[in-house]
Amino acid sequence: MSIRLLGLLALLLCLSPASAAPAADSIRIKDLGRMQGWRDNAIVGYGIVTGLAGTGDSSTNKTTRQALANVYSQFNLTVAPEQVQSRNVAVVLVTAALPTFSHEGDTLDVTVTSAGDARSLVGGSLLMTPLKAANGKVYALAQGPLSVGGYRYDANGNVVQKNHPTVGSVPGGATVEVGVDAQVLSAHQDVTFLLAEPDYTTATRIAEAINARMGSALARARDASGVTILVPEPQRADLTTYLTQIENVSVVPDRRAKVVINERTGTVVSGGDVRISKVAISHGDLKIAISTQNIASQPLFIGSAGPGVRTEIVSNTRVDVDEQNGPGYVGPGNNTVADLVQTLARMKTNTRDIISILRAVKAAGALHAELVVQ
């Protein structure tokens, strides 16, 4: 790990002792979660991609032959599935997300994935495919040319491939036929705000901030993940304006102390005010190298050698021990992870050693934060 990257890591994590506990900023409630009932709906369909240059499903795929025969029957063409031998078609699964408050005529992006043994979907076009939700109803129709971010070409046993050519997309390829609406207001004439990161303290602060803004006790923290807000009768006719006022109430969220470590990339991310107790750290490296050299020992005079004189193989073994003194550090009490990382960076400790040290500090019980290892 280069010194520049290590210095960048220290810059991201470190704060001066005077700014170890920075003033928290207020955040709008709408940035901390969502209203209950506000969700996307998954829709899926089964269709056919045509126009492939011989890279579609093989003739042994009975599903493709049957599907194409069904398409022909829609145009008054009677073709037996056994007679379909085209390699220019492929059966696919089409997926999309139907957002809240979708209306008829809105367009959606769809993802197309091969469901057979097609080699590539490059150049293909999706035939009209109905997209259904979990209740079995059709909510959108998808159709259009595919955009594939890869390719696959083969000739004479040679194959050249980039990315996944059996997955494509149709931007704006689906048209919403049946709109959906979100049922935000419950039967009890209240709405529930759901936190993206459940926390009792944050939920309580949100309820208090809403009550202070509205001037009455309308909100209460239901649990760590939800805040129930009563909608007064005059505001029920104009629920949009009322929820707009709720969403723009500012609050100071509480946060848990976390240190995130990614061992694959050597990345450490931590809040600047994550505390550690007084701890002593010593990190070193002991290297032992054992080498063996074989030498053939010959008699001094070959002609005068006796019956017991012969060539011998002599092995000379050498053991080298190299102990490098690693960084030593004794942290005072009431310190932070940022201070520790800054100190280790000044001692030219590489990032992976810092990760090992942080894990050891956590195991010793001196790191007062949740250690997340990715």
Short mmCIF file of C-alpha atoms in Angstrom, two decimals:
data_model
loop_
_atom_site.label_atom_id
_atom_site.label_comp_id
_atom_site.label_asym_id
_atom_site.label_seq_id
_atom_site.Cartn_x
_atom_site.Cartn_y
_atom_site.Cartn_z
CA MET A 1 0.00 0.00 0.00
CA SER A 2 1.52 3.30 -1.09
CA ILE A 3 2.20 6.16 1.30
CA ARG A 4 -0.19 8.37 -0.71
CA LEU A 5 -3.07 5.91 -0.26
CA LEU A 6 -2.26 5.50 3.41
CA GLY A 7 -2.23 9.25 3.84
CA LEU A 8 -5.60 9.48 2.09
CA LEU A 9 -6.98 6.88 4.47
CA ALA A 10 -5.73 8.86 7.44
CA LEU A 11 -7.26 12.03 6.00
CA LEU A 12 -10.64 10.36 5.62
CA LEU A 13 -10.68 8.93 9.12
CA CYS A 14 -8.84 11.44 11.23
CA LEU A 15 -10.10 14.40 13.12
CA SER A 16 -8.16 16.56 15.48
CA PRO A 17 -8.78 15.97 19.21
CA ALA A 18 -10.52 19.32 19.44
CA SER A 19 -13.05 18.20 16.81
CA ALA A 20 -13.44 14.62 17.98
CA ALA A 21 -17.15 15.17 18.65
CA PRO A 22 -18.43 17.37 15.82
CA ALA A 23 -21.80 19.04 16.04
CA ALA A 24 -24.42 16.89 14.43
CA ASP A 25 -26.37 18.34 11.51
CA SER A 26 -30.14 18.31 11.26
CA ILE A 27 -31.62 16.06 8.57
CA ARG A 28 -35.07 16.11 7.05
CA ILE A 29 -37.34 13.30 8.12
CA LYS A 30 -37.94 12.27 4.50
CA ASP A 31 -34.21 11.44 4.20
CA LEU A 32 -34.38 9.01 7.13
CA GLY A 33 -37.03 6.62 5.81
CA ARG A 34 -40.39 6.36 4.06
CA MET A 35 -44.10 6.32 4.71
CA GLN A 36 -45.68 2.92 5.21
CA GLY A 37 -47.36 1.84 1.98
CA TRP A 38 -44.73 3.52 -0.21
CA ARG A 39 -43.08 0.62 -2.03
CA ASP A 40 -42.15 -0.75 -5.42
CA ASN A 41 -43.95 -3.76 -6.86
CA ALA A 42 -42.10 -6.50 -8.70
CA ILE A 43 -43.60 -7.65 -12.01
CA VAL A 44 -42.37 -10.46 -14.24
CA GLY A 45 -43.21 -11.98 -17.59
CA TYR A 46 -42.23 -14.71 -20.01
CA GLY A 47 -41.48 -13.79 -23.61
CA ILE A 48 -39.51 -14.39 -26.78
CA VAL A 49 -36.55 -12.53 -28.27
CA THR A 50 -36.29 -12.69 -32.05
CA GLY A 51 -33.81 -11.50 -34.66
CA LEU A 52 -30.73 -13.21 -33.23
CA ALA A 53 -27.91 -14.09 -35.61
CA GLY A 54 -27.89 -17.82 -34.97
CA THR A 55 -27.14 -17.39 -31.27
CA GLY A 56 -30.59 -18.31 -29.94
CA ASP A 57 -31.84 -21.46 -28.29
CA SER A 58 -30.93 -24.79 -29.88
CA SER A 59 -33.46 -26.96 -31.69
CA THR A 60 -33.43 -29.40 -28.78
CA ASN A 61 -35.09 -26.82 -26.52
CA LYS A 62 -38.73 -27.91 -26.49
CA THR A 63 -39.82 -24.82 -24.58
CA THR A 64 -38.64 -22.50 -27.34
CA ARG A 65 -40.27 -24.52 -30.08
CA GLN A 66 -43.57 -24.65 -28.23
CA ALA A 67 -43.47 -20.92 -27.44
CA LEU A 68 -42.76 -19.99 -31.05
CA ALA A 69 -45.53 -22.29 -32.27
CA ASN A 70 -47.92 -20.51 -29.88
CA VAL A 71 -46.89 -17.15 -31.35
CA TYR A 72 -47.56 -18.42 -34.88
CA SER A 73 -51.02 -19.60 -33.82
CA GLN A 74 -51.92 -16.02 -32.84
CA PHE A 75 -51.55 -15.08 -36.51
CA ASN A 76 -53.54 -18.03 -37.84
CA LEU A 77 -50.45 -20.05 -38.70
CA THR A 78 -50.52 -23.70 -37.76
CA VAL A 79 -47.00 -24.96 -37.20
CA ALA A 80 -46.21 -28.02 -35.13
CA PRO A 81 -43.57 -27.47 -32.46
CA GLU A 82 -41.47 -30.27 -33.96
CA GLN A 83 -41.19 -28.28 -37.21
CA VAL A 84 -39.65 -25.21 -35.54
CA GLN A 85 -35.89 -25.35 -36.10
CA SER A 86 -34.85 -21.68 -35.91
CA ARG A 87 -31.72 -20.63 -33.98
CA ASN A 88 -32.72 -16.96 -34.22
CA VAL A 89 -35.13 -16.95 -31.26
CA ALA A 90 -34.70 -17.36 -27.51
CA VAL A 91 -37.10 -17.69 -24.61
CA VAL A 92 -36.49 -15.07 -21.92
CA LEU A 93 -37.78 -13.88 -18.57
CA VAL A 94 -38.62 -10.18 -18.32
CA THR A 95 -38.57 -8.34 -15.00
CA ALA A 96 -39.33 -4.78 -13.94
CA ALA A 97 -40.23 -2.72 -10.87
CA LEU A 98 -43.58 -0.94 -10.80
CA PRO A 99 -43.12 2.16 -8.61
CA THR A 100 -45.70 3.71 -6.35
CA PHE A 101 -48.18 6.13 -7.93
CA SER A 102 -47.66 4.71 -11.43
CA HIS A 103 -50.23 5.79 -13.98
CA GLU A 104 -51.43 4.37 -17.27
CA GLY A 105 -49.01 5.22 -20.05
CA ASP A 106 -45.92 5.53 -17.86
CA THR A 107 -42.86 3.70 -19.15
CA LEU A 108 -40.59 1.37 -17.19
CA ASP A 109 -37.13 -0.05 -17.77
CA VAL A 110 -37.12 -3.83 -18.08
CA THR A 111 -34.41 -6.45 -17.71
CA VAL A 112 -34.35 -9.42 -20.07
CA THR A 113 -32.55 -12.66 -19.16
CA SER A 114 -32.19 -15.82 -21.19
CA ALA A 115 -34.18 -18.79 -19.89
CA GLY A 116 -32.85 -21.33 -22.41
CA ASP A 117 -29.49 -22.24 -23.89
CA ALA A 118 -29.01 -19.15 -26.07
CA ARG A 119 -25.41 -18.06 -26.49
CA SER A 120 -26.12 -14.35 -26.93
CA LEU A 121 -29.03 -11.91 -27.07
CA VAL A 122 -27.11 -9.26 -29.03
CA GLY A 123 -29.22 -7.73 -31.81
CA GLY A 124 -32.45 -9.26 -30.61
CA SER A 125 -35.85 -7.65 -30.16
CA LEU A 126 -38.37 -8.55 -27.46
CA LEU A 127 -41.87 -9.41 -28.61
CA MET A 128 -44.82 -8.03 -26.67
CA THR A 129 -44.70 -9.58 -23.22
CA PRO A 130 -47.32 -9.12 -20.50
CA LEU A 131 -45.84 -8.44 -17.07
CA LYS A 132 -47.73 -9.77 -14.06
CA ALA A 133 -47.56 -9.05 -10.35
CA ALA A 134 -47.82 -11.57 -7.52
CA ASN A 135 -51.63 -11.45 -7.69
CA GLY A 136 -51.56 -12.73 -11.28
CA LYS A 137 -52.84 -9.50 -12.84
CA VAL A 138 -51.18 -7.87 -15.85
CA TYR A 139 -49.90 -4.38 -15.04
CA ALA A 140 -47.58 -3.61 -17.99
CA LEU A 141 -46.64 -4.69 -21.51
CA ALA A 142 -42.99 -4.87 -22.59
CA GLN A 143 -41.61 -4.76 -26.12
CA GLY A 144 -38.64 -3.35 -27.99
CA PRO A 145 -35.02 -3.85 -29.11
CA LEU A 146 -32.54 -5.10 -26.54
CA SER A 147 -29.50 -3.25 -25.30
CA VAL A 148 -26.81 -5.78 -24.34
CA GLY A 149 -23.59 -4.66 -22.68
CA GLY A 150 -21.53 -7.56 -23.97
CA TYR A 151 -20.93 -9.91 -26.88
CA ARG A 152 -19.96 -13.45 -27.70
CA TYR A 153 -18.53 -14.64 -31.00
CA ASP A 154 -17.21 -18.09 -31.80
CA ALA A 155 -15.74 -19.65 -34.91
CA ASN A 156 -13.70 -22.79 -35.49
CA GLY A 157 -13.56 -23.54 -31.79
CA ASN A 158 -12.40 -20.03 -30.83
CA VAL A 159 -14.62 -18.02 -28.48
CA VAL A 160 -14.44 -14.31 -27.67
CA GLN A 161 -16.79 -13.08 -24.96
CA LYS A 162 -17.25 -9.87 -22.98
CA ASN A 163 -19.47 -9.51 -19.91
CA HIS A 164 -22.76 -11.44 -19.97
CA PRO A 165 -24.34 -11.41 -23.44
CA THR A 166 -27.34 -13.44 -22.24
CA VAL A 167 -28.66 -10.50 -20.17
CA GLY A 168 -30.01 -7.31 -21.70
CA SER A 169 -32.33 -4.41 -21.01
CA VAL A 170 -34.96 -2.38 -22.81
CA PRO A 171 -34.90 1.22 -21.53
CA GLY A 172 -38.47 2.47 -21.33
CA GLY A 173 -39.56 -0.78 -22.94
CA ALA A 174 -42.62 -1.42 -20.76
CA THR A 175 -45.83 0.59 -20.77
CA VAL A 176 -47.99 0.65 -17.65
CA GLU A 177 -51.52 -0.55 -18.42
CA VAL A 178 -52.92 -0.55 -14.88
CA GLY A 179 -51.83 2.16 -12.45
CA VAL A 180 -51.16 1.59 -8.76
CA ASP A 181 -51.67 3.84 -5.77
CA ALA A 182 -50.24 3.81 -2.26
CA GLN A 183 -52.56 3.43 0.70
CA VAL A 184 -50.75 5.69 3.15
CA LEU A 185 -53.65 6.60 5.40
CA SER A 186 -54.75 3.68 7.59
CA ALA A 187 -58.22 2.86 8.87
CA HIS A 188 -57.33 4.56 12.15
CA GLN A 189 -56.79 7.86 10.31
CA ASP A 190 -53.03 7.92 10.86
CA VAL A 191 -49.86 7.39 8.87
CA THR A 192 -46.73 5.52 9.89
CA PHE A 193 -43.22 6.69 9.11
CA LEU A 194 -40.74 3.82 8.81
CA LEU A 195 -37.05 4.43 9.56
CA ALA A 196 -34.47 3.08 7.14
CA GLU A 197 -32.23 2.27 10.13
CA PRO A 198 -34.34 1.38 13.18
CA ASP A 199 -33.27 3.16 16.34
CA TYR A 200 -35.25 3.96 19.48
CA THR A 201 -33.54 7.29 20.08
CA THR A 202 -34.05 8.50 16.51
CA ALA A 203 -37.69 7.41 16.52
CA THR A 204 -38.32 9.32 19.76
CA ARG A 205 -36.61 12.43 18.40
CA ILE A 206 -38.72 12.31 15.23
CA ALA A 207 -41.93 12.12 17.25
CA GLU A 208 -40.84 15.02 19.45
CA ALA A 209 -39.84 17.14 16.44
CA ILE A 210 -43.19 16.55 14.70
CA ASN A 211 -45.14 17.42 17.84
CA ALA A 212 -43.10 20.60 18.30
CA ARG A 213 -43.70 21.60 14.67
CA MET A 214 -47.44 20.86 14.68
CA GLY A 215 -48.07 22.25 18.16
CA SER A 216 -49.87 19.18 19.49
CA ALA A 217 -49.14 15.57 20.43
CA LEU A 218 -49.92 13.95 17.09
CA ALA A 219 -46.89 11.67 16.77
CA ARG A 220 -45.60 8.88 18.97
CA ALA A 221 -42.78 6.39 18.55
CA ARG A 222 -44.43 3.01 17.99
CA ASP A 223 -41.13 1.14 18.21
CA ALA A 224 -37.55 1.48 16.98
CA SER A 225 -38.60 1.33 13.33
CA GLY A 226 -41.83 3.32 13.14
CA VAL A 227 -43.46 6.58 14.19
CA THR A 228 -47.27 6.79 14.10
CA ILE A 229 -48.64 10.21 13.14
CA LEU A 230 -52.31 11.06 13.60
CA VAL A 231 -53.91 13.02 10.76
CA PRO A 232 -56.43 15.60 12.06
CA GLU A 233 -59.79 15.67 10.34
CA PRO A 234 -59.26 19.06 8.60
CA GLN A 235 -56.04 17.76 6.98
CA ARG A 236 -57.49 14.48 5.68
CA ALA A 237 -58.97 16.19 2.66
CA ASP A 238 -55.55 17.58 1.74
CA LEU A 239 -53.27 14.78 2.86
CA THR A 240 -50.50 15.74 0.42
CA THR A 241 -49.93 19.14 2.00
CA TYR A 242 -49.97 17.65 5.48
CA LEU A 243 -47.39 14.98 4.62
CA THR A 244 -45.23 17.62 2.93
CA GLN A 245 -45.03 19.49 6.22
CA ILE A 246 -44.17 16.27 8.05
CA GLU A 247 -41.42 15.29 5.61
CA ASN A 248 -39.66 18.64 5.90
CA VAL A 249 -39.38 18.58 9.69
CA SER A 250 -35.69 18.50 10.63
CA VAL A 251 -34.31 16.21 13.30
CA VAL A 252 -30.88 15.21 14.61
CA PRO A 253 -30.69 11.41 14.18
CA ASP A 254 -28.75 9.27 16.58
CA ARG A 255 -26.19 6.88 15.16
CA ARG A 256 -24.42 3.80 16.35
CA ALA A 257 -20.65 3.66 16.48
CA LYS A 258 -19.42 1.43 13.65
CA VAL A 259 -16.10 0.60 12.06
CA VAL A 260 -16.41 -1.00 8.61
CA ILE A 261 -13.50 -3.08 7.33
CA ASN A 262 -13.16 -4.53 3.83
CA GLU A 263 -10.27 -6.98 3.88
CA ARG A 264 -10.41 -7.61 0.12
CA THR A 265 -9.69 -4.00 -0.79
CA GLY A 266 -7.92 -2.94 2.39
CA THR A 267 -10.47 -0.25 3.22
CA VAL A 268 -11.30 1.08 6.69
CA VAL A 269 -14.20 3.47 7.20
CA SER A 270 -15.03 4.84 10.62
CA GLY A 271 -16.72 7.79 12.22
CA GLY A 272 -14.29 10.30 13.60
CA ASP A 273 -15.76 10.10 17.12
CA VAL A 274 -15.65 6.32 17.63
CA ARG A 275 -14.04 5.89 21.04
CA ILE A 276 -11.37 3.47 22.18
CA SER A 277 -10.14 2.84 25.71
CA LYS A 278 -6.54 3.04 26.84
CA VAL A 279 -4.70 0.31 24.96
CA ALA A 280 -1.12 -0.80 24.29
CA ILE A 281 -0.33 -2.06 20.78
CA SER A 282 2.77 -3.85 19.54
CA HIS A 283 2.89 -5.18 16.01
CA GLY A 284 5.92 -6.94 14.61
CA ASP A 285 7.02 -9.44 11.97
CA LEU A 286 9.22 -12.51 12.51
CA LYS A 287 10.63 -14.15 9.38
CA ILE A 288 12.44 -17.51 9.44
CA ALA A 289 14.21 -18.78 6.31
CA ILE A 290 15.67 -22.31 6.15
CA SER A 291 17.95 -23.13 3.21
CA THR A 292 19.74 -26.41 2.47
CA GLN A 293 22.82 -26.72 0.21
CA ASN A 294 23.87 -30.21 -0.95
CA ILE A 295 27.61 -30.75 -1.77
CA ALA A 296 29.14 -33.90 -3.24
CA SER A 297 32.30 -34.97 -1.33
CA GLN A 298 34.80 -36.84 -3.56
CA PRO A 299 37.80 -38.95 -2.39
CA LEU A 300 41.17 -37.17 -2.58
CA PHE A 301 42.85 -39.79 -4.80
CA ILE A 302 40.56 -41.78 -7.03
CA GLY A 303 43.09 -44.42 -8.00
CA SER A 304 44.21 -45.23 -4.43
CA ALA A 305 40.73 -45.33 -2.92
CA GLY A 306 40.04 -48.34 -0.73
CA PRO A 307 36.94 -50.53 -0.71
CA GLY A 308 35.25 -48.32 1.95
CA VAL A 309 35.90 -45.04 0.17
CA ARG A 310 33.01 -43.61 -1.88
CA THR A 311 31.33 -40.38 -2.84
CA GLU A 312 29.23 -38.76 -0.12
CA ILE A 313 26.48 -36.11 -0.35
CA VAL A 314 26.90 -33.55 2.41
CA SER A 315 23.93 -31.30 3.31
CA ASN A 316 24.63 -27.90 4.83
CA THR A 317 21.53 -26.35 6.42
CA ARG A 318 21.33 -22.66 7.26
CA VAL A 319 18.64 -21.00 9.36
CA ASP A 320 18.18 -17.21 9.07
CA VAL A 321 15.96 -15.41 11.56
CA ASP A 322 14.96 -11.84 10.74
CA GLU A 323 12.83 -10.09 13.35
CA GLN A 324 11.59 -6.68 12.30
CA ASN A 325 10.43 -4.42 15.06
CA GLY A 326 6.86 -3.38 14.27
CA PRO A 327 5.14 -0.26 15.47
CA GLY A 328 4.49 0.15 19.15
CA TYR A 329 1.75 2.42 20.44
CA VAL A 330 0.23 3.20 23.81
CA GLY A 331 -3.01 5.11 23.52
CA PRO A 332 -4.19 7.43 26.27
CA GLY A 333 -7.69 7.17 27.60
CA ASN A 334 -10.67 8.85 25.91
CA ASN A 335 -9.14 8.48 22.46
CA THR A 336 -10.76 7.83 19.07
CA VAL A 337 -10.21 5.46 16.19
CA ALA A 338 -9.26 8.47 14.07
CA ASP A 339 -6.44 9.31 16.48
CA LEU A 340 -5.23 5.71 16.38
CA VAL A 341 -5.24 5.54 12.59
CA GLN A 342 -3.49 8.90 12.36
CA THR A 343 -0.77 7.72 14.71
CA LEU A 344 -0.27 4.44 12.86
CA ALA A 345 -0.12 6.30 9.54
CA ARG A 346 2.67 8.50 10.90
CA MET A 347 4.51 5.31 11.85
CA LYS A 348 4.19 4.18 8.20
CA THR A 349 1.96 1.23 9.01
CA ASN A 350 0.28 -0.20 5.90
CA THR A 351 -3.48 -0.47 5.64
CA ARG A 352 -3.76 -4.23 6.10
CA ASP A 353 -1.74 -4.04 9.30
CA ILE A 354 -4.10 -1.31 10.51
CA ILE A 355 -7.01 -3.67 9.84
CA SER A 356 -5.33 -6.41 11.89
CA ILE A 357 -4.67 -3.96 14.71
CA LEU A 358 -8.28 -2.76 14.77
CA ARG A 359 -9.55 -6.33 14.96
CA ALA A 360 -7.16 -7.05 17.82
CA VAL A 361 -8.26 -3.90 19.64
CA LYS A 362 -11.89 -5.00 19.28
CA ALA A 363 -11.04 -8.47 20.60
CA ALA A 364 -9.34 -6.85 23.60
CA GLY A 365 -12.56 -4.98 24.40
CA ALA A 366 -11.01 -1.54 23.90
CA LEU A 367 -12.96 -0.60 20.73
CA HIS A 368 -16.39 0.71 21.71
CA ALA A 369 -18.09 0.25 18.37
CA GLU A 370 -19.58 -2.42 16.15
CA LEU A 371 -16.89 -3.93 13.93
CA VAL A 372 -18.30 -4.81 10.51
CA VAL A 373 -16.03 -7.03 8.41
CA GLN A 374 -16.99 -7.28 4.73
#
